[in-house]
Amino acid sequence: MSSGADFKVTLLGTGTPIPVPGRFGPCTLIEAGQQKILIDAGRGGTIRLYQLGVPIGVIEALLLTHFHSDHTVGIPDLWLTGWLNSHFGTRAKPLRVIGPCGARTLMRNLEKAYAADIKIRVEDEKLPAAGVAVEVEEFGTDGVVHEKNGVRVVAFEVDHGDVIKPAYGYRIEYGGRAVVISGDTRYNDNVVKYGAGADLLIHEVAIVRPELASVPHIQRIMAHHTTAREAGSIFERAQPKLAAFTHIVFLASDQIPPATVDELIEETRQTYAGPLEVGEDLMSFEVGEKVRVSRPGDKEM
Ligand SMILES: [Zn+2]
Ligand SMILES: [Zn+2]
């Protein structure tokens, strides 16, 4: 079996709407065979690609989980900067966007918003019109949303709250291995169903200190996410080779600081004893017979 170098996942952004420099917005790079796929385009994903030496224009497809802005604000950057005629861009064919119903409206409206820039650059820089075109594929139920050269992506519905619909997670399969990413969700059985036995199960999580737990707007946020104990239960039921957290919602206030990574681990350990990583921006996973983790400290930031 493979060492895993042909199937790699890199967390480009492990954060939330909070604009902290250490955790950019939700964005995950999947490299499977020759294909490079992004899941969500949060703030700063293009900067992380640049740090990895991956030209923005080589992204084969962008998969969207849902329409909260922290997952989509990086789309214009990915789309338009990736089109520029420089070593970091150079997309000459359409950007493929795959997402739940609503993705087409989002992209068509972005095309309207940036129409002046597109017109200017075609005329002035002679950039190819094909490189700024967008091909959108929408889906409305669980199922295969991408299949090419041995890479298969299955979307599955999750539960991000009663009015935050649609919301999906993804299972990516390549060479007999599987990586599952929960998307934004509360505790949800579908993550267990699609994540069962995965090599790598990446889950969102939210944590707040007890002093803040009764504040109404904190309660509302917590009700849209999965607590560490709940995520531990998901991992315990799904039994992945490795479990990892991304989209880490560290809630805090002026007076009450956020929980620490150690506290997040301690909470998760109440329900799960297996292999666990707390994601950091640029942490990567080579998914082979074993899942090999590289930390951002190993790379030049
Ligand atoms: Zn989010
Ligand atoms: Zn969300």
XYZ file of N, CA, C and O and ligand atoms in Angstrom, residues 66 68 70-71 160 164 184 225 247, ligand 2:
37
model
N -21.325 25.061 2.829
C -22.537 25.840 3.100
C -22.211 27.308 2.863
O -21.088 27.631 2.471
N -22.327 30.165 4.910
C -21.834 31.133 5.887
C -20.609 31.833 5.297
O -19.731 31.185 4.705
N -17.879 33.030 6.383
C -16.491 32.663 6.715
C -15.973 31.557 5.794
O -14.765 31.376 5.664
N -16.871 30.839 5.133
C -16.472 29.749 4.230
C -16.388 30.193 2.771
O -15.970 29.419 1.912
N -26.483 21.930 10.721
C -25.805 23.134 11.239
C -26.807 24.057 11.937
O -26.479 25.172 12.301
N -30.012 27.068 9.038
C -28.751 27.146 8.278
C -28.703 25.966 7.316
O -27.981 24.980 7.517
N -19.593 22.332 8.815
C -20.116 22.899 10.066
C -21.364 22.122 10.459
O -22.319 22.045 9.678
N -23.045 24.138 16.627
C -21.771 23.425 16.506
C -21.737 22.189 17.410
O -22.692 21.894 18.119
N -11.757 24.145 12.069
C -12.873 25.044 12.361
C -13.118 25.060 13.865
O -14.186 24.704 14.359
Zn -21.274 27.798 9.420
